[in-house]
Amino acid sequence: MIALRPVLVPYTSQTLLTSHGKPTLMMKHSNEMSGKKLVYKNRRVGILVITTMAASFSSSLNNIACGLDLRMVAPDQTIEEAKNGIQNHAKGLLQVKDLIELKAWREAQKELRKSSSLLKQDIYTIIQAKPGNERQNLRKLYFNLFNSVSKLDYAARDEDESKVLQCYDKIVLALNEILSEL
């Protein structure tokens, strides 16, 4: 048997009954329903509110998600397209050197992010098409390349020229190494 404990809520004619920490609201009606109590289940109202919010949130989430591209591999991209794209995107990544020499840090970051994201997608597509025994070494080179890209991005944000040049040299080495393996 469940033990109920009445708790009076001040300034209202409502009584709050608690059972195992879950409150249920009971209202007293003196004229029409003397002796009878209407029970309003907070769970039903809560479920209705949550369902409505979830439905509106999921529809708005679909609209937001349509504007974002969260893919790592382009579904329509073939291996040949990825191999052709690697050369162009690698050149774009190496052209960041001109912006670094001009100390145009923000522009260098923007170009770095643009070209590296496209290059990352192309390299990942090619790595996924390789046999399993070749992937481990390629993934290591992939990690080293894009770890250096991230470090260069942070160094450019801090406007640390010596660290930017170090990271750029690491990118050139890693890029040459991964392109020779592909």
PDB file of N, CA and C in Angstrom, residues 4-87:
ATOM      1  N   LEU A   4       0.430   8.132   1.414  1.00  0.00           N
ATOM      2  CA  LEU A   4       0.343   9.486   0.906  1.00  0.00           C
ATOM      3  C   LEU A   4       0.434  10.458   2.052  1.00  0.00           C
ATOM      4  N   ARG A   5       1.115  11.540   1.813  1.00  0.00           N
ATOM      5  CA  ARG A   5       1.303  12.546   2.839  1.00  0.00           C
ATOM      6  C   ARG A   5       0.812  13.877   2.306  1.00  0.00           C
ATOM      7  N   PRO A   6      -0.241  14.470   2.899  1.00  0.00           N
ATOM      8  CA  PRO A   6      -0.746  15.753   2.407  1.00  0.00           C
ATOM      9  C   PRO A   6       0.171  16.901   2.804  1.00  0.00           C
ATOM     10  N   VAL A   7       0.357  17.807   1.872  1.00  0.00           N
ATOM     11  CA  VAL A   7       1.129  19.011   2.127  1.00  0.00           C
ATOM     12  C   VAL A   7       0.271  20.170   1.682  1.00  0.00           C
ATOM     13  N   LEU A   8       0.027  21.121   2.555  1.00  0.00           N
ATOM     14  CA  LEU A   8      -0.794  22.272   2.210  1.00  0.00           C
ATOM     15  C   LEU A   8       0.050  23.308   1.490  1.00  0.00           C
ATOM     16  N   VAL A   9      -0.480  23.793   0.390  1.00  0.00           N
ATOM     17  CA  VAL A   9       0.181  24.832  -0.372  1.00  0.00           C
ATOM     18  C   VAL A   9      -0.410  26.150   0.085  1.00  0.00           C
ATOM     19  N   PRO A  10       0.396  27.085   0.588  1.00  0.00           N
ATOM     20  CA  PRO A  10      -0.131  28.341   1.125  1.00  0.00           C
ATOM     21  C   PRO A  10      -0.795  29.198   0.049  1.00  0.00           C
ATOM     22  N   TYR A  11      -1.807  29.961   0.460  1.00  0.00           N
ATOM     23  CA  TYR A  11      -2.539  30.925  -0.344  1.00  0.00           C
ATOM     24  C   TYR A  11      -3.365  30.293  -1.464  1.00  0.00           C
ATOM     25  N   THR A  12      -3.595  29.006  -1.449  1.00  0.00           N
ATOM     26  CA  THR A  12      -4.460  28.370  -2.440  1.00  0.00           C
ATOM     27  C   THR A  12      -5.324  27.341  -1.751  1.00  0.00           C
ATOM     28  N   SER A  13      -6.282  26.842  -2.504  1.00  0.00           N
ATOM     29  CA  SER A  13      -7.111  25.783  -1.955  1.00  0.00           C
ATOM     30  C   SER A  13      -6.648  24.435  -2.491  1.00  0.00           C
ATOM     31  N   GLN A  14      -5.376  24.329  -2.810  1.00  0.00           N
ATOM     32  CA  GLN A  14      -4.844  23.105  -3.376  1.00  0.00           C
ATOM     33  C   GLN A  14      -4.090  22.326  -2.309  1.00  0.00           C
ATOM     34  N   THR A  15      -4.182  21.024  -2.428  1.00  0.00           N
ATOM     35  CA  THR A  15      -3.428  20.148  -1.554  1.00  0.00           C
ATOM     36  C   THR A  15      -2.495  19.343  -2.437  1.00  0.00           C
ATOM     37  N   LEU A  16      -1.272  19.244  -2.035  1.00  0.00           N
ATOM     38  CA  LEU A  16      -0.284  18.517  -2.804  1.00  0.00           C
ATOM     39  C   LEU A  16      -0.015  17.213  -2.080  1.00  0.00           C
ATOM     40  N   LEU A  17      -0.274  16.101  -2.751  1.00  0.00           N
ATOM     41  CA  LEU A  17      -0.018  14.795  -2.167  1.00  0.00           C
ATOM     42  C   LEU A  17       1.274  14.242  -2.754  1.00  0.00           C
ATOM     43  N   THR A  18       2.128  13.742  -1.915  1.00  0.00           N
ATOM     44  CA  THR A  18       3.376  13.179  -2.407  1.00  0.00           C
ATOM     45  C   THR A  18       3.406  11.699  -2.133  1.00  0.00           C
ATOM     46  N   SER A  19       3.908  10.962  -3.105  1.00  0.00           N
ATOM     47  CA  SER A  19       4.055   9.522  -2.960  1.00  0.00           C
ATOM     48  C   SER A  19       5.381   9.144  -3.585  1.00  0.00           C
ATOM     49  N   HIS A  20       6.308   8.736  -2.774  1.00  0.00           N
ATOM     50  CA  HIS A  20       7.635   8.346  -3.248  1.00  0.00           C
ATOM     51  C   HIS A  20       8.301   9.455  -4.050  1.00  0.00           C
ATOM     52  N   GLY A  21       8.135  10.679  -3.636  1.00  0.00           N
ATOM     53  CA  GLY A  21       8.791  11.801  -4.273  1.00  0.00           C
ATOM     54  C   GLY A  21       8.127  12.303  -5.539  1.00  0.00           C
ATOM     55  N   LYS A  22       7.003  11.714  -5.963  1.00  0.00           N
ATOM     56  CA  LYS A  22       6.319  12.155  -7.170  1.00  0.00           C
ATOM     57  C   LYS A  22       5.040  12.882  -6.773  1.00  0.00           C
ATOM     58  N   PRO A  23       4.996  14.213  -6.920  1.00  0.00           N
ATOM     59  CA  PRO A  23       3.827  14.969  -6.468  1.00  0.00           C
ATOM     60  C   PRO A  23       2.648  14.826  -7.422  1.00  0.00           C
ATOM     61  N   THR A  24       1.463  14.802  -6.851  1.00  0.00           N
ATOM     62  CA  THR A  24       0.214  14.806  -7.594  1.00  0.00           C
ATOM     63  C   THR A  24      -0.615  15.955  -7.045  1.00  0.00           C
ATOM     64  N   LEU A  25      -1.185  16.752  -7.928  1.00  0.00           N
ATOM     65  CA  LEU A  25      -1.934  17.929  -7.513  1.00  0.00           C
ATOM     66  C   LEU A  25      -3.409  17.566  -7.388  1.00  0.00           C
ATOM     67  N   MET A  26      -3.999  17.867  -6.257  1.00  0.00           N
ATOM     68  CA  MET A  26      -5.418  17.590  -6.023  1.00  0.00           C
ATOM     69  C   MET A  26      -6.083  18.928  -5.701  1.00  0.00           C
ATOM     70  N   MET A  27      -7.223  19.189  -6.338  1.00  0.00           N
ATOM     71  CA  MET A  27      -7.955  20.426  -6.084  1.00  0.00           C
ATOM     72  C   MET A  27      -9.270  20.091  -5.387  1.00  0.00           C
ATOM     73  N   LYS A  28      -9.630  20.906  -4.476  1.00  0.00           N
ATOM     74  CA  LYS A  28     -10.888  20.707  -3.749  1.00  0.00           C
ATOM     75  C   LYS A  28     -11.950  21.605  -4.354  1.00  0.00           C
ATOM     76  N   HIS A  29     -13.096  21.029  -4.674  1.00  0.00           N
ATOM     77  CA  HIS A  29     -14.237  21.799  -5.145  1.00  0.00           C
ATOM     78  C   HIS A  29     -15.338  21.629  -4.104  1.00  0.00           C
ATOM     79  N   SER A  30     -15.727  22.704  -3.487  1.00  0.00           N
ATOM     80  CA  SER A  30     -16.660  22.596  -2.365  1.00  0.00           C
ATOM     81  C   SER A  30     -18.117  22.468  -2.816  1.00  0.00           C
ATOM     82  N   ASN A  31     -18.565  23.243  -3.816  1.00  0.00           N
ATOM     83  CA  ASN A  31     -19.983  23.246  -4.165  1.00  0.00           C
ATOM     84  C   ASN A  31     -20.380  22.043  -5.003  1.00  0.00           C
ATOM     85  N   GLU A  32     -19.806  21.890  -6.195  1.00  0.00           N
ATOM     86  CA  GLU A  32     -20.260  20.898  -7.133  1.00  0.00           C
ATOM     87  C   GLU A  32     -19.861  19.479  -6.745  1.00  0.00           C
ATOM     88  N   MET A  33     -18.671  19.320  -6.282  1.00  0.00           N
ATOM     89  CA  MET A  33     -18.174  17.976  -6.058  1.00  0.00           C
ATOM     90  C   MET A  33     -17.720  17.826  -4.620  1.00  0.00           C
ATOM     91  N   SER A  34     -18.621  18.002  -3.734  1.00  0.00           N
ATOM     92  CA  SER A  34     -18.238  17.889  -2.328  1.00  0.00           C
ATOM     93  C   SER A  34     -17.813  16.454  -2.063  1.00  0.00           C
ATOM     94  N   GLY A  35     -16.650  16.318  -1.554  1.00  0.00           N
ATOM     95  CA  GLY A  35     -16.135  15.005  -1.238  1.00  0.00           C
ATOM     96  C   GLY A  35     -15.350  14.368  -2.366  1.00  0.00           C
ATOM     97  N   LYS A  36     -15.614  14.796  -3.608  1.00  0.00           N
ATOM     98  CA  LYS A  36     -14.866  14.226  -4.729  1.00  0.00           C
ATOM     99  C   LYS A  36     -13.675  15.129  -5.037  1.00  0.00           C
ATOM    100  N   LYS A  37     -12.642  14.521  -5.493  1.00  0.00           N
ATOM    101  CA  LYS A  37     -11.444  15.289  -5.815  1.00  0.00           C
ATOM    102  C   LYS A  37     -11.030  14.976  -7.249  1.00  0.00           C
ATOM    103  N   LEU A  38     -10.704  16.014  -7.969  1.00  0.00           N
ATOM    104  CA  LEU A  38     -10.209  15.826  -9.318  1.00  0.00           C
ATOM    105  C   LEU A  38      -8.685  15.729  -9.266  1.00  0.00           C
ATOM    106  N   VAL A  39      -8.176  14.771  -9.938  1.00  0.00           N
ATOM    107  CA  VAL A  39      -6.730  14.571  -9.946  1.00  0.00           C
ATOM    108  C   VAL A  39      -6.194  14.967 -11.326  1.00  0.00           C
ATOM    109  N   TYR A  40      -5.300  15.894 -11.324  1.00  0.00           N
ATOM    110  CA  TYR A  40      -4.631  16.298 -12.548  1.00  0.00           C
ATOM    111  C   TYR A  40      -3.260  15.645 -12.564  1.00  0.00           C
ATOM    112  N   LYS A  41      -3.041  14.817 -13.504  1.00  0.00           N
ATOM    113  CA  LYS A  41      -1.769  14.109 -13.598  1.00  0.00           C
ATOM    114  C   LYS A  41      -0.752  15.007 -14.299  1.00  0.00           C
ATOM    115  N   ASN A  42       0.262  15.346 -13.587  1.00  0.00           N
ATOM    116  CA  ASN A  42       1.324  16.169 -14.158  1.00  0.00           C
ATOM    117  C   ASN A  42       2.074  15.425 -15.248  1.00  0.00           C
ATOM    118  N   ARG A  43       2.080  14.119 -15.171  1.00  0.00           N
ATOM    119  CA  ARG A  43       2.794  13.348 -16.179  1.00  0.00           C
ATOM    120  C   ARG A  43       2.165  13.513 -17.554  1.00  0.00           C
ATOM    121  N   ARG A  44       0.835  13.478 -17.600  1.00  0.00           N
ATOM    122  CA  ARG A  44       0.165  13.616 -18.898  1.00  0.00           C
ATOM    123  C   ARG A  44       0.446  14.979 -19.516  1.00  0.00           C
ATOM    124  N   VAL A  45       0.362  15.993 -18.700  1.00  0.00           N
ATOM    125  CA  VAL A  45       0.645  17.341 -19.192  1.00  0.00           C
ATOM    126  C   VAL A  45       2.107  17.441 -19.605  1.00  0.00           C
ATOM    127  N   GLY A  46       2.983  16.881 -18.805  1.00  0.00           N
ATOM    128  CA  GLY A  46       4.411  16.904 -19.124  1.00  0.00           C
ATOM    129  C   GLY A  46       4.719  16.170 -20.409  1.00  0.00           C
ATOM    130  N   ILE A  47       4.102  15.017 -20.591  1.00  0.00           N
ATOM    131  CA  ILE A  47       4.323  14.252 -21.813  1.00  0.00           C
ATOM    132  C   ILE A  47       3.805  15.016 -23.018  1.00  0.00           C
ATOM    133  N   LEU A  48       2.655  15.649 -22.871  1.00  0.00           N
ATOM    134  CA  LEU A  48       2.106  16.444 -23.965  1.00  0.00           C
ATOM    135  C   LEU A  48       3.037  17.594 -24.334  1.00  0.00           C
ATOM    136  N   VAL A  49       3.561  18.282 -23.322  1.00  0.00           N
ATOM    137  CA  VAL A  49       4.471  19.398 -23.565  1.00  0.00           C
ATOM    138  C   VAL A  49       5.757  18.906 -24.215  1.00  0.00           C
ATOM    139  N   ILE A  50       6.308  17.818 -23.708  1.00  0.00           N
ATOM    140  CA  ILE A  50       7.559  17.287 -24.255  1.00  0.00           C
ATOM    141  C   ILE A  50       7.359  16.818 -25.682  1.00  0.00           C
ATOM    142  N   THR A  51       6.244  16.162 -25.958  1.00  0.00           N
ATOM    143  CA  THR A  51       5.968  15.689 -27.316  1.00  0.00           C
ATOM    144  C   THR A  51       5.843  16.858 -28.281  1.00  0.00           C
ATOM    145  N   THR A  52       5.150  17.896 -27.868  1.00  0.00           N
ATOM    146  CA  THR A  52       4.993  19.080 -28.714  1.00  0.00           C
ATOM    147  C   THR A  52       6.339  19.747 -28.970  1.00  0.00           C
ATOM    148  N   MET A  53       7.133  19.878 -27.912  1.00  0.00           N
ATOM    149  CA  MET A  53       8.449  20.491 -28.067  1.00  0.00           C
ATOM    150  C   MET A  53       9.348  19.642 -28.958  1.00  0.00           C
ATOM    151  N   ALA A  54       9.291  18.331 -28.780  1.00  0.00           N
ATOM    152  CA  ALA A  54      10.130  17.444 -29.586  1.00  0.00           C
ATOM    153  C   ALA A  54       9.742  17.525 -31.053  1.00  0.00           C
ATOM    154  N   ALA A  55       8.444  17.587 -31.325  1.00  0.00           N
ATOM    155  CA  ALA A  55       7.990  17.674 -32.716  1.00  0.00           C
ATOM    156  C   ALA A  55       8.441  18.982 -33.351  1.00  0.00           C
ATOM    157  N   SER A  56       8.307  20.082 -32.623  1.00  0.00           N
ATOM    158  CA  SER A  56       8.725  21.361 -33.187  1.00  0.00           C
ATOM    159  C   SER A  56      10.241  21.441 -33.294  1.00  0.00           C
ATOM    160  N   PHE A  57      10.949  20.850 -32.330  1.00  0.00           N
ATOM    161  CA  PHE A  57      12.412  20.861 -32.362  1.00  0.00           C
ATOM    162  C   PHE A  57      12.934  20.013 -33.511  1.00  0.00           C
ATOM    163  N   SER A  58      12.328  18.839 -33.734  1.00  0.00           N
ATOM    164  CA  SER A  58      12.821  17.972 -34.805  1.00  0.00           C
ATOM    165  C   SER A  58      12.572  18.595 -36.174  1.00  0.00           C
ATOM    166  N   SER A  59      11.453  19.299 -36.332  1.00  0.00           N
ATOM    167  CA  SER A  59      11.213  19.950 -37.626  1.00  0.00           C
ATOM    168  C   SER A  59      12.183  21.108 -37.829  1.00  0.00           C
ATOM    169  N   SER A  60      12.493  21.851 -36.769  1.00  0.00           N
ATOM    170  CA  SER A  60      13.452  22.942 -36.915  1.00  0.00           C
ATOM    171  C   SER A  60      14.865  22.386 -37.070  1.00  0.00           C
ATOM    172  N   LEU A  61      15.156  21.235 -36.452  1.00  0.00           N
ATOM    173  CA  LEU A  61      16.463  20.619 -36.590  1.00  0.00           C
ATOM    174  C   LEU A  61      16.690  20.144 -38.016  1.00  0.00           C
ATOM    175  N   ASN A  62      15.650  19.627 -38.645  1.00  0.00           N
ATOM    176  CA  ASN A  62      15.783  19.206 -40.033  1.00  0.00           C
ATOM    177  C   ASN A  62      16.110  20.386 -40.932  1.00  0.00           C
ATOM    178  N   ASN A  63      15.508  21.534 -40.654  1.00  0.00           N
ATOM    179  CA  ASN A  63      15.800  22.721 -41.456  1.00  0.00           C
ATOM    180  C   ASN A  63      17.235  23.177 -41.246  1.00  0.00           C
ATOM    181  N   ILE A  64      17.727  23.095 -40.012  1.00  0.00           N
ATOM    182  CA  ILE A  64      19.098  23.490 -39.723  1.00  0.00           C
ATOM    183  C   ILE A  64      20.071  22.497 -40.340  1.00  0.00           C
ATOM    184  N   ALA A  65      19.797  21.205 -40.171  1.00  0.00           N
ATOM    185  CA  ALA A  65      20.716  20.185 -40.656  1.00  0.00           C
ATOM    186  C   ALA A  65      20.831  20.203 -42.172  1.00  0.00           C
ATOM    187  N   CYS A  66      19.795  20.646 -42.859  1.00  0.00           N
ATOM    188  CA  CYS A  66      19.873  20.720 -44.320  1.00  0.00           C
ATOM    189  C   CYS A  66      20.884  21.771 -44.753  1.00  0.00           C
ATOM    190  N   GLY A  67      21.133  22.774 -43.927  1.00  0.00           N
ATOM    191  CA  GLY A  67      22.072  23.813 -44.280  1.00  0.00           C
ATOM    192  C   GLY A  67      23.501  23.481 -43.921  1.00  0.00           C
ATOM    193  N   LEU A  68      23.720  22.447 -43.130  1.00  0.00           N
ATOM    194  CA  LEU A  68      25.059  22.068 -42.727  1.00  0.00           C
ATOM    195  C   LEU A  68      25.504  20.839 -43.493  1.00  0.00           C
ATOM    196  N   ASP A  69      26.784  20.774 -43.791  1.00  0.00           N
ATOM    197  CA  ASP A  69      27.334  19.607 -44.462  1.00  0.00           C
ATOM    198  C   ASP A  69      28.246  18.905 -43.482  1.00  0.00           C
ATOM    199  N   LEU A  70      27.762  17.851 -42.860  1.00  0.00           N
ATOM    200  CA  LEU A  70      28.497  17.161 -41.818  1.00  0.00           C
ATOM    201  C   LEU A  70      29.136  15.870 -42.316  1.00  0.00           C
ATOM    202  N   ARG A  71      29.252  15.719 -43.602  1.00  0.00           N
ATOM    203  CA  ARG A  71      29.792  14.489 -44.151  1.00  0.00           C
ATOM    204  C   ARG A  71      31.310  14.518 -44.151  1.00  0.00           C
ATOM    205  N   MET A  72      31.894  13.334 -44.013  1.00  0.00           N
ATOM    206  CA  MET A  72      33.332  13.192 -44.128  1.00  0.00           C
ATOM    207  C   MET A  72      33.684  12.749 -45.541  1.00  0.00           C
ATOM    208  N   VAL A  73      32.828  11.941 -46.140  1.00  0.00           N
ATOM    209  CA  VAL A  73      33.028  11.446 -47.494  1.00  0.00           C
ATOM    210  C   VAL A  73      31.842  11.916 -48.324  1.00  0.00           C
ATOM    211  N   ALA A  74      32.125  12.524 -49.458  1.00  0.00           N
ATOM    212  CA  ALA A  74      31.049  12.946 -50.343  1.00  0.00           C
ATOM    213  C   ALA A  74      30.455  11.698 -50.987  1.00  0.00           C
ATOM    214  N   PRO A  75      29.152  11.483 -50.883  1.00  0.00           N
ATOM    215  CA  PRO A  75      28.567  10.248 -51.394  1.00  0.00           C
ATOM    216  C   PRO A  75      28.668  10.103 -52.907  1.00  0.00           C
ATOM    217  N   ASP A  76      28.725  11.198 -53.628  1.00  0.00           N
ATOM    218  CA  ASP A  76      28.794  11.144 -55.078  1.00  0.00           C
ATOM    219  C   ASP A  76      30.223  11.207 -55.596  1.00  0.00           C
ATOM    220  N   GLN A  77      31.194  11.297 -54.710  1.00  0.00           N
ATOM    221  CA  GLN A  77      32.577  11.463 -55.115  1.00  0.00           C
ATOM    222  C   GLN A  77      33.208  10.103 -55.429  1.00  0.00           C
ATOM    223  N   THR A  78      33.798  10.011 -56.605  1.00  0.00           N
ATOM    224  CA  THR A  78      34.490   8.782 -56.986  1.00  0.00           C
ATOM    225  C   THR A  78      35.962   8.893 -56.599  1.00  0.00           C
ATOM    226  N   ILE A  79      36.651   7.777 -56.692  1.00  0.00           N
ATOM    227  CA  ILE A  79      38.075   7.761 -56.357  1.00  0.00           C
ATOM    228  C   ILE A  79      38.855   8.651 -57.330  1.00  0.00           C
ATOM    229  N   GLU A  80      38.473   8.620 -58.590  1.00  0.00           N
ATOM    230  CA  GLU A  80      39.162   9.438 -59.593  1.00  0.00           C
ATOM    231  C   GLU A  80      38.972  10.922 -59.307  1.00  0.00           C
ATOM    232  N   GLU A  81      37.761  11.304 -58.943  1.00  0.00           N
ATOM    233  CA  GLU A  81      37.502  12.710 -58.601  1.00  0.00           C
ATOM    234  C   GLU A  81      38.303  13.121 -57.370  1.00  0.00           C
ATOM    235  N   ALA A  82      38.399  12.220 -56.409  1.00  0.00           N
ATOM    236  CA  ALA A  82      39.160  12.520 -55.199  1.00  0.00           C
ATOM    237  C   ALA A  82      40.646  12.673 -55.521  1.00  0.00           C
ATOM    238  N   LYS A  83      41.166  11.794 -56.394  1.00  0.00           N
ATOM    239  CA  LYS A  83      42.584  11.889 -56.763  1.00  0.00           C
ATOM    240  C   LYS A  83      42.869  13.180 -57.527  1.00  0.00           C
ATOM    241  N   ASN A  84      41.964  13.578 -58.395  1.00  0.00           N
ATOM    242  CA  ASN A  84      42.142  14.844 -59.120  1.00  0.00           C
ATOM    243  C   ASN A  84      42.023  16.042 -58.174  1.00  0.00           C
ATOM    244  N   GLY A  85      41.116  15.943 -57.225  1.00  0.00           N
ATOM    245  CA  GLY A  85      40.919  17.034 -56.275  1.00  0.00           C
ATOM    246  C   GLY A  85      42.079  17.202 -55.321  1.00  0.00           C
ATOM    247  N   ILE A  86      42.766  16.103 -55.015  1.00  0.00           N
ATOM    248  CA  ILE A  86      43.899  16.175 -54.077  1.00  0.00           C
ATOM    249  C   ILE A  86      44.965  17.125 -54.598  1.00  0.00           C
ATOM    250  N   GLN A  87      45.283  17.024 -55.866  1.00  0.00           N
ATOM    251  CA  GLN A  87      46.339  17.879 -56.430  1.00  0.00           C
ATOM    252  C   GLN A  87      45.974  19.362 -56.307  1.00  0.00           C
TER     253      GLN A  87
END
